[in-house]
Amino acid sequence: MKIVAVTACATGVAHTFMAKRAIEDAAKKRGHEVKVETQGATGIENGLTRKELEEADILILATDIKLARTERFENIKKVTIPVATAIKNANGVIKKIEEKLA
Amino acid sequence: MFKEEESLYIYVNSAVDTQQIEKERLLKELITVVSEGSSIRFDVQGVFSSVLEREAVSTTGFGEGFAIPHGKASDLKKPLVAVMKLQQGVEWESMDEQKVNTVILLIVPKENGEVQHLKLLSRLSYNLMDEEIQLAIKQDQTDEALQSTVQLMLTEI
């Protein structure tokens, strides 16, 4: 699968990047392509392009706050989870997505 | 062990000699340890207040026995990353409820330090999610070994 994700936490730094790493590692371990955008205190980094969003099978929004530029995400299959869930159990989240999309 | 690099200072201590098991007292002691163990001067009390202020917002417990407290110093030229392994675990209200055995203290310059601070904290949080890095830190018995693991933790995202 092609997985794209956006992470954003309330204080905007540590958890945003912990979630990014957790999603990347879990996705790669399960054999998927992955790109994770962060919306943190330093703004949008590693931003998802229109092409990447079009080609993605699923968009994971791991966020505790209101995201920016959500108009990009309108016509994509997506799942929204709390940041803590991504950090603690990214593997379980991706496994569930695999089952749903199979 | 203290080292000055182009963009930051690094202090590592693979076995900090502290008996404090209460978070605030421990932080005060660790900041003093860093100040004494490095060749740079900064305002210990100011850093302590700034670190406590941040702790009051939300816990800096990372999980897996790590914590990343951070604060600002008005008299610092570049950021200082201090990694210290404790003799005994300390309660830190971490997400996974584990006690903290390794403290990664980040002190950044007060003036114009905001972006640097955020970048450094992002990088540390990202790299510390790597289980191999976590394991390496737990196994490092000497300052030299810990120092080389810390270099890995500072790799750009």
Coordinates of C-alpha atoms in Angstrom, one line a residue:
Chain A
M1 CA 0.0 0.0 0.0
K2 CA 0.9 3.6 -0.3
I3 CA 0.3 5.2 3.1
V4 CA 0.4 9.0 3.7
A5 CA 0.0 10.6 7.1
V6 CA -0.1 13.9 8.9
T7 CA 1.0 14.2 12.6
A8 CA 0.2 17.2 14.9
C9 CA 0.2 17.4 18.7
A10 CA -0.9 20.1 21.1
T11 CA 2.6 21.4 22.1
G12 CA 3.7 20.9 18.5
V13 CA 7.1 19.2 18.9
A14 CA 8.0 16.0 20.6
H15 CA 4.9 14.0 20.1
T16 CA 4.4 15.1 16.5
F17 CA 7.8 13.7 15.6
M18 CA 7.5 10.6 17.8
A19 CA 4.3 9.8 16.0
K20 CA 5.9 10.4 12.6
R21 CA 8.7 8.0 13.4
A22 CA 6.3 5.4 14.8
I23 CA 4.1 5.5 11.6
E24 CA 7.1 5.3 9.3
D25 CA 8.7 2.4 11.1
A26 CA 5.5 0.4 11.4
A27 CA 4.5 1.0 7.7
K28 CA 8.0 0.0 6.4
K29 CA 8.1 -3.0 8.7
R30 CA 4.8 -4.2 7.1
G31 CA 6.1 -3.6 3.6
H32 CA 4.3 -0.4 2.7
E33 CA 5.5 2.9 1.1
V34 CA 5.0 5.8 3.5
K35 CA 5.4 9.5 3.7
V36 CA 4.5 11.5 6.9
E37 CA 3.9 15.3 6.9
T38 CA 4.4 17.1 10.3
Q39 CA 2.3 20.1 11.3
G40 CA 4.3 21.2 14.3
A41 CA 5.5 24.4 16.0
T42 CA 7.8 25.0 13.0
G43 CA 4.9 24.8 10.5
I44 CA 4.3 22.2 7.8
E45 CA 7.4 20.0 7.1
N46 CA 7.8 17.2 4.6
G47 CA 4.5 18.4 3.1
L48 CA 2.4 15.9 1.1
T49 CA 2.1 16.9 -2.5
R50 CA -1.2 16.6 -4.5
K51 CA 0.3 13.7 -6.5
E52 CA 1.2 11.8 -3.3
L53 CA -2.3 12.4 -1.9
E54 CA -3.9 11.2 -5.2
E55 CA -1.8 8.1 -5.3
A56 CA -2.2 7.1 -1.7
D57 CA -4.4 4.2 -0.6
I58 CA -5.0 5.6 2.8
L59 CA -4.4 8.9 4.7
I60 CA -3.7 8.6 8.5
L61 CA -4.4 11.8 10.4
A62 CA -2.7 11.4 13.8
T63 CA -3.7 14.6 15.5
D64 CA -4.9 16.2 18.7
I65 CA -5.5 19.6 17.2
K66 CA -7.2 21.2 14.2
L67 CA -5.0 20.7 11.1
A68 CA -4.0 23.3 8.5
R69 CA -4.8 23.0 4.8
T70 CA -7.3 20.2 5.2
E71 CA -8.9 21.0 1.8
R72 CA -6.1 18.8 0.4
F73 CA -7.6 15.8 2.2
E74 CA -11.2 16.0 1.0
N75 CA -11.5 13.2 -1.5
I76 CA -9.2 10.6 0.1
K77 CA -9.9 7.6 2.2
K78 CA -8.8 8.5 5.7
V79 CA -8.6 7.5 9.3
T80 CA -8.2 9.9 12.2
I81 CA -6.5 8.8 15.4
P82 CA -5.1 10.5 18.5
V83 CA -1.3 11.2 18.5
A84 CA -0.9 8.8 21.4
T85 CA -2.4 5.9 19.5
A86 CA 0.1 6.4 16.7
I87 CA 3.0 6.5 19.2
K88 CA 1.8 3.5 21.2
N89 CA 0.4 1.3 18.5
A90 CA 1.1 2.4 14.9
N91 CA 1.5 -1.3 14.0
G92 CA -2.0 -2.1 15.2
V93 CA -3.4 0.9 13.3
I94 CA -1.8 -0.2 10.1
K95 CA -2.8 -3.8 10.5
K96 CA -6.4 -2.7 11.0
I97 CA -6.2 -0.6 7.8
E98 CA -4.8 -3.6 5.9
E99 CA -7.8 -5.7 7.0
K100 CA -10.3 -3.0 6.1
L101 CA -8.8 -2.4 2.7
A102 CA -8.2 -6.0 1.8
Chain B
M1 CA 32.5 13.9 29.3
F2 CA 32.1 17.3 27.6
K3 CA 32.5 18.1 23.9
E4 CA 32.1 21.3 21.9
E5 CA 30.9 21.0 18.3
E6 CA 30.3 23.6 15.7
S7 CA 26.6 24.0 16.3
L8 CA 26.2 22.6 19.9
Y9 CA 27.7 21.4 23.1
I10 CA 27.3 17.8 24.2
Y11 CA 27.7 16.5 27.7
V12 CA 27.3 12.8 28.6
N13 CA 27.5 11.0 31.8
S14 CA 26.9 7.2 31.8
A15 CA 26.5 7.0 35.6
V16 CA 25.4 10.1 37.3
D17 CA 26.1 10.0 41.0
T18 CA 22.8 11.3 42.4
Q19 CA 20.6 10.0 45.1
Q20 CA 17.6 12.2 44.3
I21 CA 14.4 10.3 43.4
E22 CA 12.0 13.2 43.3
K23 CA 11.8 14.9 39.9
E24 CA 12.2 18.5 40.8
R25 CA 15.2 18.0 43.1
L26 CA 16.8 15.7 40.6
L27 CA 16.4 18.2 37.9
K28 CA 18.1 20.9 40.0
E29 CA 20.9 18.5 40.8
L30 CA 21.3 17.4 37.1
I31 CA 21.5 21.0 35.9
T32 CA 24.3 21.6 38.5
V33 CA 26.1 18.4 37.4
V34 CA 26.0 19.6 33.8
S35 CA 27.2 23.1 34.8
E36 CA 30.1 21.6 36.8
G37 CA 31.0 19.0 34.2
S38 CA 31.2 21.3 31.2
S39 CA 33.6 24.1 30.6
I40 CA 30.9 26.7 29.9
R41 CA 29.1 28.9 32.3
F42 CA 25.3 29.4 32.5
D43 CA 22.8 30.5 35.1
V44 CA 21.8 27.3 36.9
Q45 CA 18.9 28.9 38.7
G46 CA 17.5 30.5 35.5
V47 CA 17.7 27.2 33.6
F48 CA 16.1 25.3 36.5
S49 CA 13.1 27.8 36.6
S50 CA 12.7 27.5 32.9
V51 CA 12.8 23.7 32.9
L52 CA 10.2 23.6 35.7
E53 CA 8.0 26.0 33.8
R54 CA 8.0 23.6 30.9
E55 CA 7.4 20.5 33.1
A56 CA 4.3 22.3 34.5
V57 CA 2.8 22.5 31.0
S58 CA 3.0 18.7 30.4
T59 CA 5.3 15.9 31.3
T60 CA 8.5 15.5 29.2
G61 CA 8.5 11.8 29.9
F62 CA 9.1 10.1 26.6
G63 CA 8.4 6.5 27.6
E64 CA 10.7 3.5 27.6
G65 CA 12.6 5.0 30.6
F66 CA 13.6 8.3 28.9
A67 CA 12.7 11.9 29.6
I68 CA 13.6 15.0 27.6
P69 CA 13.2 18.0 29.9
H70 CA 14.2 21.3 28.3
G71 CA 14.8 24.9 29.1
K72 CA 16.4 28.2 28.2
A73 CA 19.6 30.0 29.3
S74 CA 20.2 33.7 28.7
D75 CA 24.0 33.4 28.7
L76 CA 24.5 30.5 26.4
K77 CA 26.0 30.8 22.9
K78 CA 24.7 27.5 21.4
P79 CA 22.4 24.7 22.5
L80 CA 23.6 22.1 25.0
V81 CA 22.5 18.5 24.9
A82 CA 23.2 16.6 28.1
V83 CA 22.5 12.9 28.3
M84 CA 22.7 11.3 31.8
K85 CA 22.0 7.8 33.0
L86 CA 20.7 7.6 36.5
Q87 CA 21.4 5.0 39.2
Q88 CA 17.7 4.6 40.0
G89 CA 14.4 5.2 38.2
V90 CA 12.5 8.4 38.8
E91 CA 8.7 8.9 38.5
W92 CA 8.0 11.2 35.5
E93 CA 4.3 10.7 34.6
S94 CA 5.3 9.1 31.3
M95 CA 2.7 7.9 28.9
D96 CA 3.7 4.3 29.5
E97 CA 4.1 4.9 33.3
Q98 CA 7.6 3.6 33.3
K99 CA 10.2 5.3 35.6
V100 CA 12.9 7.3 34.0
N101 CA 16.5 6.0 33.9
T102 CA 17.9 8.3 31.3
V103 CA 17.5 12.1 31.2
I104 CA 18.2 14.0 28.0
L105 CA 18.4 17.6 29.1
L106 CA 18.2 20.2 26.4
I107 CA 19.3 23.8 27.2
V108 CA 19.1 26.4 24.5
P109 CA 20.1 30.0 24.2
K110 CA 17.2 32.4 25.2
E111 CA 18.1 34.8 22.5
N112 CA 17.0 33.7 19.0
G113 CA 16.9 30.1 20.2
E114 CA 13.3 29.3 19.4
V115 CA 13.8 27.6 16.0
Q116 CA 17.0 25.9 17.0
H117 CA 15.3 24.6 20.0
L118 CA 12.3 23.2 18.1
K119 CA 14.5 21.6 15.5
L120 CA 16.7 19.9 18.0
L121 CA 13.8 18.7 20.1
S122 CA 12.1 17.3 16.9
R123 CA 15.2 15.5 15.9
L124 CA 15.8 14.0 19.3
S125 CA 12.2 12.9 19.7
Y126 CA 12.2 11.3 16.2
N127 CA 15.5 9.5 16.6
L128 CA 14.8 8.3 20.1
M129 CA 11.9 6.3 18.8
D130 CA 14.4 4.0 17.2
E131 CA 14.5 0.9 19.3
E132 CA 18.2 0.2 18.4
I133 CA 19.1 3.7 19.7
Q134 CA 17.1 3.1 22.9
L135 CA 18.8 -0.3 23.5
A136 CA 22.3 1.2 22.8
I137 CA 21.8 3.9 25.4
K138 CA 20.6 1.4 27.9
Q139 CA 23.7 -0.8 27.2
D140 CA 26.3 2.0 27.0
Q141 CA 28.5 1.6 30.1
T142 CA 31.1 4.3 29.4
D143 CA 30.9 8.0 28.5
E144 CA 32.7 7.3 25.2
A145 CA 30.1 4.7 24.2
L146 CA 27.2 7.0 25.2
Q147 CA 28.8 9.9 23.3
S148 CA 28.8 7.9 20.1
T149 CA 25.1 6.9 20.6
V150 CA 24.2 10.5 21.2
Q151 CA 25.8 11.4 17.8
L152 CA 23.3 9.0 16.2
M153 CA 20.5 10.6 18.0
L154 CA 21.4 14.0 16.6
T155 CA 21.3 12.8 13.0
E156 CA 19.1 15.0 10.8
I157 CA 15.6 13.7 10.0

